[in-house]
Amino acid sequence: MASDTPSAAAHVFEQTEMLLNMGPQHPSTHGVLRVLLKLDGETVVDLDCDIGYLHRGVEKICEHDTYPMITPYFDRLDYVAAVNGDLVYVEAVERLMGVELPRRAEYLRVILAELQRIASHLLWLATHALDIGAATIFLYAFREREEILKIFENFTGARLTAHAFRIGGLQWDANPEFVRDVLAFLDILPGRIDEYETILSENRIWLARTVGIGVLTAADAIDTGLTGPVLRGSGVAYDVRRAAPYSVYPEFDFEIPTGDTGDTYDRYLVRMQELRQSVRIVRQAIEGLPEGSVMAARVPRVIKPPAGEVFHTNESPKGEIGVYLVSDGTNTPYRLRVRPPCFVNLQALKQLAVGHLVADVVALIGTIDIVLGEVDR
Amino acid sequence: MSERRSIGSVLSRLLLVDLFKGLAVTLRYNARALVEARDGADPTQAIYTAQYPKERPLVGERWRGAPKLNNDPRTGESLCIACNICALVCPVDVISVGQANREVRDGEKRKKKKVLTTFEFDTSRCMFCGLCQEQCPTLCLELTQEFELAVESRAGLVWDREMLEKGIHVVTYKK
Amino acid sequence: MTKDDPNNEASSESRPTAKKAKGGIDVVEATDDRLVERLRERFGDAIHSAVIMVGQRVVVVAVDSLAEVLTYLKSGDELKFDLLLDVTAVHRPAETPPFELVYQLCSTSTLERVRIKSGIEDGASAQSVTGIWRTANWLERECFDMFGIVFEGHPDLRRILLPEGWEGHPLRKEYPVEFRENRWVADTLNIHALPDDADFSGKVEI
C-alpha cells in the first residue's frame, strides 16, 4: 500500500484476518469437534480447538459403579474401537488383582482386538479419503468393515459396543463358526488392501493433498506426546505391543511400520501397513488357538481388587490408551483415569495446521484419527 | 520435486496412468456386477446388498436386543424370583423390580415367598450391555434377537411386565 | 517396566499419601533401583519415597521440587524420559495434603517407565511442566478443569472439557454425581430444575 490517503484500491488490498468457525456440526470433524480458525486469506494463522461437547463424565461415573459395570462404558469411549477399550480396562483390573488368564482367553482377546484395529483403520481410511474427496474408497472400506462387525455380532452379541471381555476372561467361548469366518475374512482382506492402495497410493490428487502436509519431526511428535500411528509416521518405532508387552503379544511375529518424513502421506502408509500386520497377527493367533476354558478359575463373584494402584496401557488403533486405576479395596474404584490417545493427539492439530490452507485442516483432522467419544469422555 | 524424471514417468503422468489404474478397480467391479447376483450377503460378490426390510436379516444368536421375561414353559408362571440382581447390576438403572411377600401353597405346606409384582424396563436409556441377562440366576430376563425397537411415543419406550412377557409385535413386510 | 524384587520385604510405611496396601499387592521398597538411587543422590529429602507396586516404579516427590525432578528426568545426563504419557490427580479429602498429582513418564529409547507423584494442598499451585513437555498443555488444563489445581506458568490455563463459567470441579469427591441445579445450565441452556412433584418415571404423555 503506497498512498496514505484512503482509496478504493487501498481498501481492496487491506490485510484482515478472519475468524472461521468450523464445527461442531461439520461433517469432516468426525464428531462434535469445534475448531476456531484464524485465517489470513486461505492460510491458517492460528487455531483453537473447542472440545467437551460429548463430555459425559465417565471418570466420575466410574467412581460410583462396581467394577463389572464399568466395562460397557469403555465401549463408549472410542466407539469405533470398543474392543480395545474393553481390553485395557479388564487387563488393568486383572493386573491389580493378579488374575492369571487361560491361554485360550488371551488368544481370543488378541484376535478380537486385532480385528477391531483393522475395523478402526478401515473406518479411518474410509472417512479420511472421503474428506479429501476420494469417495470410492468409502464404500469399499465399509464393505470389509462390515465383515468384521458380523464376526463381532456372532461372537459378542453386538456390532459396535461389543462388551467383549469380562474381568477374568470372556463371557462366551467363540461361536462354532468363528474360526471359519475369521479365516474367510483374512483370505479376502489382503487383496482388498491392494485395491485400496491401487486407487490411492499413486493417485496424483491423493498425493497432492497428502504429501508434505502436516509434517511432524520425530522430536516434535514425542514432545507433543503423540502415540500410535501418528508417532510412527514420524519415524519413531514406538508400539506398546512391543514397548510394554501385554497379553500374549510377545508370542507373535509382526513388524512395526514407520514412516520417514512424518507427513500425512506417511501416516497413511503406516496405517495401511498396520492393516497387513494385524492380518498377520490374527492369522498366527487363529493357527495357534489353544483349547481350554475362557474364564480364569479363581475370579471372585464380587470383584474387589486389593488396595493399590496400577497404570496399564495398551496399543489402541489411535495410540496408547491407558487406565490409571486407584483401588481402595472396595467394590468400586477410588479413582479411574483414562489416558486418552485421541485427546493428546488432537493437541497436535495446531502445530500441524498453522501455515497450511484451510482445506488441509480437514485432511489433518482425518490424519490424526480422532474419535470425539474418547477426546471428551 | 527437483530430481530429473525419466521419459517413462513423464509419459505415465501425461497419460494419466495413475488415475486409470484406480479407475480399473472400479470398472472391474462394475463389469462383475453385470453378471453376478446383487442380493444376499456373500462378501466375495462384487455387489451385495441385504434387502432390508424386505428380507429380515439374521442377527447373531447372541444378539442383545429387546428384553424379555421368560415364563416357565410347563406352568406358565414367571421364572423371575424377584431377586433384584438385574436392577443392581445395571450401570444405567433402567430396571425396577416390584416385589411382594405372598403366601403360596406348596402341596400341603403354606409358606411365604417373595414374588414378582411389577417389572419395568426403560429401553430408552438401556445400552444393551447384557449384564442383566448374564447375572439372572433363573434365565428369566433375556435380551432377545429382536432389534426393531422404535415406537411412536416416549412412553412406549418404558416396558412394563406384561409387555416384557409377551414380547414386542414383530412387523413383517411384504416383498 | 521394572521387575518386582522378591528379596525385599514389603514396606509397611513410607507411603505418606497412599493408603496402606493390604493383601495380594506387593509394595516393595525400591532400594537397588538405579533411577531411584540417582534421584535420591541428587534431590535428597525431596524424594519422599520410592516403591515398586505391581511391577511399576512409583516415586513420591515434594511438590516444591517437582518441576526440577521432572526436568532432570526429561533431560538429565543419561535419563531420557521424553514421553509424558499422562498428568492427572487423585483427590483424597480425608488426608493431608488432599490432592496428589500423578505424572506418567516413559522413555521412547530405553522403554523404561516411572510414575511421579506429589501431594499438594487444596488451593496451592503446582509448577506447570508445559515448558518441559508440550503435551502437558491440555493435560494440565484438564487437571485444572476437573480438580481446580492451578498450574503456575501455564500459558493458557482455562477449562477444557467443561464450558467457561461452570461452577465446581467435577472430579473432587465432594462434587455429586447426580444432576443438581446449575446456574450455567439454567442461564445458557434454559434448563431448570424439575419441581418436587415431577414425574421421574420417564413416561411422557403425548
PDB file of N, CA, C and O in Angstrom, chain A residues 84-146:
ATOM      1  N   ASN A  84     -10.830 -52.652  21.938  1.00  0.00           N
ATOM      2  CA  ASN A  84      -9.553 -52.218  22.507  1.00  0.00           C
ATOM      3  C   ASN A  84      -9.762 -51.466  23.813  1.00  0.00           C
ATOM      4  O   ASN A  84      -8.946 -51.568  24.721  1.00  0.00           O
ATOM      5  N   GLY A  85     -10.855 -50.725  23.898  1.00  0.00           N
ATOM      6  CA  GLY A  85     -11.155 -50.043  25.147  1.00  0.00           C
ATOM      7  C   GLY A  85     -11.456 -51.021  26.263  1.00  0.00           C
ATOM      8  O   GLY A  85     -10.950 -50.896  27.372  1.00  0.00           O
ATOM      9  N   ASP A  86     -12.271 -52.038  25.948  1.00  0.00           N
ATOM     10  CA  ASP A  86     -12.559 -53.079  26.935  1.00  0.00           C
ATOM     11  C   ASP A  86     -11.283 -53.734  27.421  1.00  0.00           C
ATOM     12  O   ASP A  86     -11.101 -53.986  28.605  1.00  0.00           O
ATOM     13  N   LEU A  87     -10.421 -54.030  26.460  1.00  0.00           N
ATOM     14  CA  LEU A  87      -9.217 -54.812  26.774  1.00  0.00           C
ATOM     15  C   LEU A  87      -8.363 -54.094  27.807  1.00  0.00           C
ATOM     16  O   LEU A  87      -7.926 -54.708  28.782  1.00  0.00           O
ATOM     17  N   VAL A  88      -8.154 -52.798  27.614  1.00  0.00           N
ATOM     18  CA  VAL A  88      -7.242 -52.108  28.521  1.00  0.00           C
ATOM     19  C   VAL A  88      -7.842 -52.043  29.915  1.00  0.00           C
ATOM     20  O   VAL A  88      -7.141 -52.201  30.915  1.00  0.00           O
ATOM     21  N   TYR A  89      -9.144 -51.900  30.005  1.00  0.00           N
ATOM     22  CA  TYR A  89      -9.757 -51.819  31.333  1.00  0.00           C
ATOM     23  C   TYR A  89      -9.701 -53.160  32.057  1.00  0.00           C
ATOM     24  O   TYR A  89      -9.252 -53.236  33.200  1.00  0.00           O
ATOM     25  N   VAL A  90     -10.140 -54.226  31.387  1.00  0.00           N
ATOM     26  CA  VAL A  90     -10.168 -55.505  32.103  1.00  0.00           C
ATOM     27  C   VAL A  90      -8.744 -55.953  32.434  1.00  0.00           C
ATOM     28  O   VAL A  90      -8.504 -56.525  33.494  1.00  0.00           O
ATOM     29  N   GLU A  91      -7.791 -55.638  31.564  1.00  0.00           N
ATOM     30  CA  GLU A  91      -6.415 -56.021  31.879  1.00  0.00           C
ATOM     31  C   GLU A  91      -5.881 -55.246  33.075  1.00  0.00           C
ATOM     32  O   GLU A  91      -5.124 -55.790  33.872  1.00  0.00           O
ATOM     33  N   ALA A  92      -6.272 -53.977  33.180  1.00  0.00           N
ATOM     34  CA  ALA A  92      -5.817 -53.187  34.332  1.00  0.00           C
ATOM     35  C   ALA A  92      -6.350 -53.779  35.632  1.00  0.00           C
ATOM     36  O   ALA A  92      -5.614 -53.931  36.605  1.00  0.00           O
ATOM     37  N   VAL A  93      -7.641 -54.141  35.632  1.00  0.00           N
ATOM     38  CA  VAL A  93      -8.223 -54.713  36.853  1.00  0.00           C
ATOM     39  C   VAL A  93      -7.579 -56.063  37.154  1.00  0.00           C
ATOM     40  O   VAL A  93      -7.232 -56.370  38.300  1.00  0.00           O
ATOM     41  N   GLU A  94      -7.405 -56.874  36.113  1.00  0.00           N
ATOM     42  CA  GLU A  94      -6.795 -58.188  36.320  1.00  0.00           C
ATOM     43  C   GLU A  94      -5.376 -58.061  36.844  1.00  0.00           C
ATOM     44  O   GLU A  94      -4.929 -58.857  37.670  1.00  0.00           O
ATOM     45  N   ARG A  95      -4.678 -57.057  36.343  1.00  0.00           N
ATOM     46  CA  ARG A  95      -3.297 -56.881  36.781  1.00  0.00           C
ATOM     47  C   ARG A  95      -3.239 -56.509  38.260  1.00  0.00           C
ATOM     48  O   ARG A  95      -2.382 -56.982  38.998  1.00  0.00           O
ATOM     49  N   LEU A  96      -4.189 -55.681  38.675  1.00  0.00           N
ATOM     50  CA  LEU A  96      -4.226 -55.299  40.085  1.00  0.00           C
ATOM     51  C   LEU A  96      -4.620 -56.486  40.949  1.00  0.00           C
ATOM     52  O   LEU A  96      -4.134 -56.653  42.068  1.00  0.00           O
ATOM     53  N   MET A  97      -5.508 -57.323  40.432  1.00  0.00           N
ATOM     54  CA  MET A  97      -5.954 -58.478  41.208  1.00  0.00           C
ATOM     55  C   MET A  97      -5.002 -59.656  41.103  1.00  0.00           C
ATOM     56  O   MET A  97      -5.108 -60.614  41.872  1.00  0.00           O
ATOM     57  N   GLY A  98      -4.112 -59.598  40.140  1.00  0.00           N
ATOM     58  CA  GLY A  98      -3.198 -60.710  39.942  1.00  0.00           C
ATOM     59  C   GLY A  98      -3.863 -61.944  39.366  1.00  0.00           C
ATOM     60  O   GLY A  98      -3.516 -63.067  39.707  1.00  0.00           O
ATOM     61  N   VAL A  99      -4.835 -61.736  38.475  1.00  0.00           N
ATOM     62  CA  VAL A  99      -5.539 -62.868  37.870  1.00  0.00           C
ATOM     63  C   VAL A  99      -4.721 -63.391  36.692  1.00  0.00           C
ATOM     64  O   VAL A  99      -4.248 -62.614  35.867  1.00  0.00           O
ATOM     65  N   GLU A 100      -4.564 -64.685  36.659  1.00  0.00           N
ATOM     66  CA  GLU A 100      -3.864 -65.319  35.545  1.00  0.00           C
ATOM     67  C   GLU A 100      -4.912 -65.870  34.584  1.00  0.00           C
ATOM     68  O   GLU A 100      -5.807 -66.608  34.991  1.00  0.00           O
ATOM     69  N   LEU A 101      -4.818 -65.508  33.323  1.00  0.00           N
ATOM     70  CA  LEU A 101      -5.849 -65.903  32.380  1.00  0.00           C
ATOM     71  C   LEU A 101      -5.510 -67.209  31.683  1.00  0.00           C
ATOM     72  O   LEU A 101      -4.339 -67.479  31.430  1.00  0.00           O
ATOM     73  N   PRO A 102      -6.538 -68.016  31.331  1.00  0.00           N
ATOM     74  CA  PRO A 102      -6.269 -69.176  30.478  1.00  0.00           C
ATOM     75  C   PRO A 102      -5.779 -68.708  29.115  1.00  0.00           C
ATOM     76  O   PRO A 102      -6.151 -67.627  28.648  1.00  0.00           O
ATOM     77  N   ARG A 103      -4.952 -69.553  28.496  1.00  0.00           N
ATOM     78  CA  ARG A 103      -4.339 -69.105  27.242  1.00  0.00           C
ATOM     79  C   ARG A 103      -5.358 -68.929  26.127  1.00  0.00           C
ATOM     80  O   ARG A 103      -5.197 -68.091  25.259  1.00  0.00           O
ATOM     81  N   ARG A 104      -6.403 -69.711  26.144  1.00  0.00           N
ATOM     82  CA  ARG A 104      -7.409 -69.550  25.091  1.00  0.00           C
ATOM     83  C   ARG A 104      -8.061 -68.163  25.173  1.00  0.00           C
ATOM     84  O   ARG A 104      -8.308 -67.524  24.154  1.00  0.00           O
ATOM     85  N   ALA A 105      -8.312 -67.723  26.397  1.00  0.00           N
ATOM     86  CA  ALA A 105      -8.918 -66.395  26.565  1.00  0.00           C
ATOM     87  C   ALA A 105      -7.984 -65.317  26.027  1.00  0.00           C
ATOM     88  O   ALA A 105      -8.413 -64.394  25.327  1.00  0.00           O
ATOM     89  N   GLU A 106      -6.685 -65.444  26.339  1.00  0.00           N
ATOM     90  CA  GLU A 106      -5.723 -64.444  25.858  1.00  0.00           C
ATOM     91  C   GLU A 106      -5.695 -64.425  24.330  1.00  0.00           C
ATOM     92  O   GLU A 106      -5.681 -63.356  23.714  1.00  0.00           O
ATOM     93  N   TYR A 107      -5.701 -65.602  23.730  1.00  0.00           N
ATOM     94  CA  TYR A 107      -5.645 -65.651  22.267  1.00  0.00           C
ATOM     95  C   TYR A 107      -6.898 -65.049  21.655  1.00  0.00           C
ATOM     96  O   TYR A 107      -6.823 -64.276  20.692  1.00  0.00           O
ATOM     97  N   LEU A 108      -8.063 -65.397  22.212  1.00  0.00           N
ATOM     98  CA  LEU A 108      -9.300 -64.845  21.660  1.00  0.00           C
ATOM     99  C   LEU A 108      -9.308 -63.324  21.813  1.00  0.00           C
ATOM    100  O   LEU A 108      -9.765 -62.595  20.936  1.00  0.00           O
ATOM    101  N   ARG A 109      -8.774 -62.844  22.934  1.00  0.00           N
ATOM    102  CA  ARG A 109      -8.725 -61.396  23.134  1.00  0.00           C
ATOM    103  C   ARG A 109      -7.857 -60.729  22.079  1.00  0.00           C
ATOM    104  O   ARG A 109      -8.214 -59.685  21.533  1.00  0.00           O
ATOM    105  N   VAL A 110      -6.707 -61.348  21.792  1.00  0.00           N
ATOM    106  CA  VAL A 110      -5.825 -60.753  20.793  1.00  0.00           C
ATOM    107  C   VAL A 110      -6.499 -60.758  19.426  1.00  0.00           C
ATOM    108  O   VAL A 110      -6.441 -59.765  18.686  1.00  0.00           O
ATOM    109  N   ILE A 111      -7.181 -61.849  19.103  1.00  0.00           N
ATOM    110  CA  ILE A 111      -7.840 -61.917  17.792  1.00  0.00           C
ATOM    111  C   ILE A 111      -8.880 -60.808  17.675  1.00  0.00           C
ATOM    112  O   ILE A 111      -8.913 -60.062  16.691  1.00  0.00           O
ATOM    113  N   LEU A 112      -9.714 -60.687  18.709  1.00  0.00           N
ATOM    114  CA  LEU A 112     -10.757 -59.662  18.647  1.00  0.00           C
ATOM    115  C   LEU A 112     -10.143 -58.266  18.612  1.00  0.00           C
ATOM    116  O   LEU A 112     -10.593 -57.401  17.852  1.00  0.00           O
ATOM    117  N   ALA A 113      -9.108 -58.045  19.417  1.00  0.00           N
ATOM    118  CA  ALA A 113      -8.511 -56.709  19.462  1.00  0.00           C
ATOM    119  C   ALA A 113      -7.885 -56.351  18.120  1.00  0.00           C
ATOM    120  O   ALA A 113      -7.987 -55.207  17.660  1.00  0.00           O
ATOM    121  N   GLU A 114      -7.246 -57.320  17.481  1.00  0.00           N
ATOM    122  CA  GLU A 114      -6.624 -57.006  16.192  1.00  0.00           C
ATOM    123  C   GLU A 114      -7.670 -56.831  15.102  1.00  0.00           C
ATOM    124  O   GLU A 114      -7.515 -55.988  14.222  1.00  0.00           O
ATOM    125  N   LEU A 115      -8.735 -57.619  15.162  1.00  0.00           N
ATOM    126  CA  LEU A 115      -9.822 -57.405  14.194  1.00  0.00           C
ATOM    127  C   LEU A 115     -10.399 -56.007  14.373  1.00  0.00           C
ATOM    128  O   LEU A 115     -10.719 -55.321  13.404  1.00  0.00           O
ATOM    129  N   GLN A 116     -10.506 -55.592  15.637  1.00  0.00           N
ATOM    130  CA  GLN A 116     -11.037 -54.252  15.892  1.00  0.00           C
ATOM    131  C   GLN A 116     -10.081 -53.190  15.361  1.00  0.00           C
ATOM    132  O   GLN A 116     -10.507 -52.161  14.865  1.00  0.00           O
ATOM    133  N   ARG A 117      -8.795 -53.454  15.460  1.00  0.00           N
ATOM    134  CA  ARG A 117      -7.825 -52.499  14.918  1.00  0.00           C
ATOM    135  C   ARG A 117      -8.013 -52.380  13.405  1.00  0.00           C
ATOM    136  O   ARG A 117      -8.001 -51.283  12.849  1.00  0.00           O
ATOM    137  N   ILE A 118      -8.222 -53.526  12.746  1.00  0.00           N
ATOM    138  CA  ILE A 118      -8.459 -53.490  11.298  1.00  0.00           C
ATOM    139  C   ILE A 118      -9.724 -52.679  11.015  1.00  0.00           C
ATOM    140  O   ILE A 118      -9.740 -51.808  10.146  1.00  0.00           O
ATOM    141  N   ALA A 119     -10.787 -52.957  11.789  1.00  0.00           N
ATOM    142  CA  ALA A 119     -12.053 -52.248  11.564  1.00  0.00           C
ATOM    143  C   ALA A 119     -11.876 -50.755  11.761  1.00  0.00           C
ATOM    144  O   ALA A 119     -12.383 -49.944  10.977  1.00  0.00           O
ATOM    145  N   SER A 120     -11.129 -50.387  12.805  1.00  0.00           N
ATOM    146  CA  SER A 120     -10.940 -48.967  13.084  1.00  0.00           C
ATOM    147  C   SER A 120     -10.124 -48.296  11.988  1.00  0.00           C
ATOM    148  O   SER A 120     -10.429 -47.192  11.546  1.00  0.00           O
ATOM    149  N   HIS A 121      -9.069 -48.977  11.532  1.00  0.00           N
ATOM    150  CA  HIS A 121      -8.258 -48.393  10.462  1.00  0.00           C
ATOM    151  C   HIS A 121      -9.052 -48.303   9.161  1.00  0.00           C
ATOM    152  O   HIS A 121      -8.862 -47.361   8.391  1.00  0.00           O
ATOM    153  N   LEU A 122      -9.919 -49.290   8.921  1.00  0.00           N
ATOM    154  CA  LEU A 122     -10.731 -49.227   7.704  1.00  0.00           C
ATOM    155  C   LEU A 122     -11.684 -48.042   7.779  1.00  0.00           C
ATOM    156  O   LEU A 122     -11.879 -47.328   6.784  1.00  0.00           O
ATOM    157  N   LEU A 123     -12.256 -47.829   8.936  1.00  0.00           N
ATOM    158  CA  LEU A 123     -13.153 -46.681   9.097  1.00  0.00           C
ATOM    159  C   LEU A 123     -12.370 -45.387   8.919  1.00  0.00           C
ATOM    160  O   LEU A 123     -12.833 -44.443   8.279  1.00  0.00           O
ATOM    161  N   TRP A 124     -11.163 -45.362   9.460  1.00  0.00           N
ATOM    162  CA  TRP A 124     -10.331 -44.180   9.295  1.00  0.00           C
ATOM    163  C   TRP A 124     -10.057 -43.936   7.810  1.00  0.00           C
ATOM    164  O   TRP A 124     -10.192 -42.824   7.319  1.00  0.00           O
ATOM    165  N   LEU A 125      -9.679 -45.013   7.111  1.00  0.00           N
ATOM    166  CA  LEU A 125      -9.352 -44.867   5.689  1.00  0.00           C
ATOM    167  C   LEU A 125     -10.565 -44.352   4.920  1.00  0.00           C
ATOM    168  O   LEU A 125     -10.458 -43.433   4.100  1.00  0.00           O
ATOM    169  N   ALA A 126     -11.721 -44.933   5.218  1.00  0.00           N
ATOM    170  CA  ALA A 126     -12.932 -44.547   4.510  1.00  0.00           C
ATOM    171  C   ALA A 126     -13.237 -43.076   4.708  1.00  0.00           C
ATOM    172  O   ALA A 126     -13.444 -42.338   3.740  1.00  0.00           O
ATOM    173  N   THR A 127     -13.219 -42.624   5.947  1.00  0.00           N
ATOM    174  CA  THR A 127     -13.636 -41.243   6.204  1.00  0.00           C
ATOM    175  C   THR A 127     -12.547 -40.256   5.812  1.00  0.00           C
ATOM    176  O   THR A 127     -12.835 -39.181   5.298  1.00  0.00           O
ATOM    177  N   HIS A 128     -11.303 -40.643   6.019  1.00  0.00           N
ATOM    178  CA  HIS A 128     -10.201 -39.751   5.657  1.00  0.00           C
ATOM    179  C   HIS A 128     -10.179 -39.526   4.149  1.00  0.00           C
ATOM    180  O   HIS A 128     -10.044 -38.396   3.670  1.00  0.00           O
ATOM    181  N   ALA A 129     -10.353 -40.617   3.400  1.00  0.00           N
ATOM    182  CA  ALA A 129     -10.362 -40.486   1.942  1.00  0.00           C
ATOM    183  C   ALA A 129     -11.577 -39.692   1.488  1.00  0.00           C
ATOM    184  O   ALA A 129     -11.486 -38.866   0.582  1.00  0.00           O
ATOM    185  N   LEU A 130     -12.694 -39.912   2.151  1.00  0.00           N
ATOM    186  CA  LEU A 130     -13.904 -39.182   1.767  1.00  0.00           C
ATOM    187  C   LEU A 130     -13.741 -37.691   2.039  1.00  0.00           C
ATOM    188  O   LEU A 130     -14.156 -36.855   1.238  1.00  0.00           O
ATOM    189  N   ASP A 131     -13.108 -37.352   3.159  1.00  0.00           N
ATOM    190  CA  ASP A 131     -12.869 -35.947   3.479  1.00  0.00           C
ATOM    191  C   ASP A 131     -12.050 -35.282   2.391  1.00  0.00           C
ATOM    192  O   ASP A 131     -12.267 -34.130   2.029  1.00  0.00           O
ATOM    193  N   ILE A 132     -11.067 -36.022   1.892  1.00  0.00           N
ATOM    194  CA  ILE A 132     -10.176 -35.433   0.894  1.00  0.00           C
ATOM    195  C   ILE A 132     -10.823 -35.466  -0.483  1.00  0.00           C
ATOM    196  O   ILE A 132     -10.458 -34.707  -1.367  1.00  0.00           O
ATOM    197  N   GLY A 133     -11.796 -36.340  -0.667  1.00  0.00           N
ATOM    198  CA  GLY A 133     -12.516 -36.330  -1.929  1.00  0.00           C
ATOM    199  C   GLY A 133     -12.538 -37.642  -2.669  1.00  0.00           C
ATOM    200  O   GLY A 133     -13.127 -37.756  -3.734  1.00  0.00           O
ATOM    201  N   ALA A 134     -11.881 -38.684  -2.121  1.00  0.00           N
ATOM    202  CA  ALA A 134     -11.881 -39.980  -2.792  1.00  0.00           C
ATOM    203  C   ALA A 134     -13.072 -40.775  -2.289  1.00  0.00           C
ATOM    204  O   ALA A 134     -12.981 -41.532  -1.334  1.00  0.00           O
ATOM    205  N   ALA A 135     -14.210 -40.603  -2.946  1.00  0.00           N
ATOM    206  CA  ALA A 135     -15.444 -41.182  -2.421  1.00  0.00           C
ATOM    207  C   ALA A 135     -15.544 -42.677  -2.677  1.00  0.00           C
ATOM    208  O   ALA A 135     -16.299 -43.366  -1.996  1.00  0.00           O
ATOM    209  N   THR A 136     -14.792 -43.188  -3.635  1.00  0.00           N
ATOM    210  CA  THR A 136     -14.917 -44.623  -3.955  1.00  0.00           C
ATOM    211  C   THR A 136     -14.511 -45.495  -2.777  1.00  0.00           C
ATOM    212  O   THR A 136     -15.190 -46.451  -2.421  1.00  0.00           O
ATOM    213  N   ILE A 137     -13.358 -45.133  -2.190  1.00  0.00           N
ATOM    214  CA  ILE A 137     -12.794 -45.906  -1.097  1.00  0.00           C
ATOM    215  C   ILE A 137     -13.794 -46.070   0.048  1.00  0.00           C
ATOM    216  O   ILE A 137     -13.816 -47.086   0.715  1.00  0.00           O
ATOM    217  N   PHE A 138     -14.604 -45.052   0.231  1.00  0.00           N
ATOM    218  CA  PHE A 138     -15.508 -45.029   1.381  1.00  0.00           C
ATOM    219  C   PHE A 138     -16.324 -46.307   1.466  1.00  0.00           C
ATOM    220  O   PHE A 138     -16.318 -47.005   2.472  1.00  0.00           O
ATOM    221  N   LEU A 139     -16.999 -46.646   0.362  1.00  0.00           N
ATOM    222  CA  LEU A 139     -17.864 -47.819   0.416  1.00  0.00           C
ATOM    223  C   LEU A 139     -17.053 -49.100   0.402  1.00  0.00           C
ATOM    224  O   LEU A 139     -17.442 -50.091   1.015  1.00  0.00           O
ATOM    225  N   TYR A 140     -15.921 -49.084  -0.260  1.00  0.00           N
ATOM    226  CA  TYR A 140     -15.096 -50.301  -0.291  1.00  0.00           C
ATOM    227  C   TYR A 140     -14.647 -50.657   1.122  1.00  0.00           C
ATOM    228  O   TYR A 140     -14.719 -51.811   1.542  1.00  0.00           O
ATOM    229  N   ALA A 141     -14.162 -49.663   1.854  1.00  0.00           N
ATOM    230  CA  ALA A 141     -13.657 -49.950   3.197  1.00  0.00           C
ATOM    231  C   ALA A 141     -14.787 -50.333   4.144  1.00  0.00           C
ATOM    232  O   ALA A 141     -14.621 -51.199   4.993  1.00  0.00           O
ATOM    233  N   PHE A 142     -15.941 -49.702   3.973  1.00  0.00           N
ATOM    234  CA  PHE A 142     -17.071 -50.069   4.821  1.00  0.00           C
ATOM    235  C   PHE A 142     -17.529 -51.494   4.549  1.00  0.00           C
ATOM    236  O   PHE A 142     -17.997 -52.175   5.457  1.00  0.00           O
ATOM    237  N   ARG A 143     -17.393 -51.921   3.308  1.00  0.00           N
ATOM    238  CA  ARG A 143     -17.791 -53.284   2.961  1.00  0.00           C
ATOM    239  C   ARG A 143     -16.956 -54.298   3.745  1.00  0.00           C
ATOM    240  O   ARG A 143     -17.493 -55.252   4.303  1.00  0.00           O
ATOM    241  N   GLU A 144     -15.652 -54.065   3.814  1.00  0.00           N
ATOM    242  CA  GLU A 144     -14.798 -55.011   4.550  1.00  0.00           C
ATOM    243  C   GLU A 144     -15.029 -54.892   6.056  1.00  0.00           C
ATOM    244  O   GLU A 144     -14.989 -55.882   6.779  1.00  0.00           O
ATOM    245  N   ARG A 145     -15.265 -53.657   6.506  1.00  0.00           N
ATOM    246  CA  ARG A 145     -15.504 -53.482   7.938  1.00  0.00           C
ATOM    247  C   ARG A 145     -16.751 -54.233   8.364  1.00  0.00           C
ATOM    248  O   ARG A 145     -16.830 -54.784   9.458  1.00  0.00           O
ATOM    249  N   GLU A 146     -17.738 -54.258   7.479  1.00  0.00           N
ATOM    250  CA  GLU A 146     -18.979 -54.954   7.779  1.00  0.00           C
ATOM    251  C   GLU A 146     -18.718 -56.418   8.133  1.00  0.00           C
ATOM    252  O   GLU A 146     -19.362 -56.976   9.027  1.00  0.00           O
TER     253      GLU A 146
END
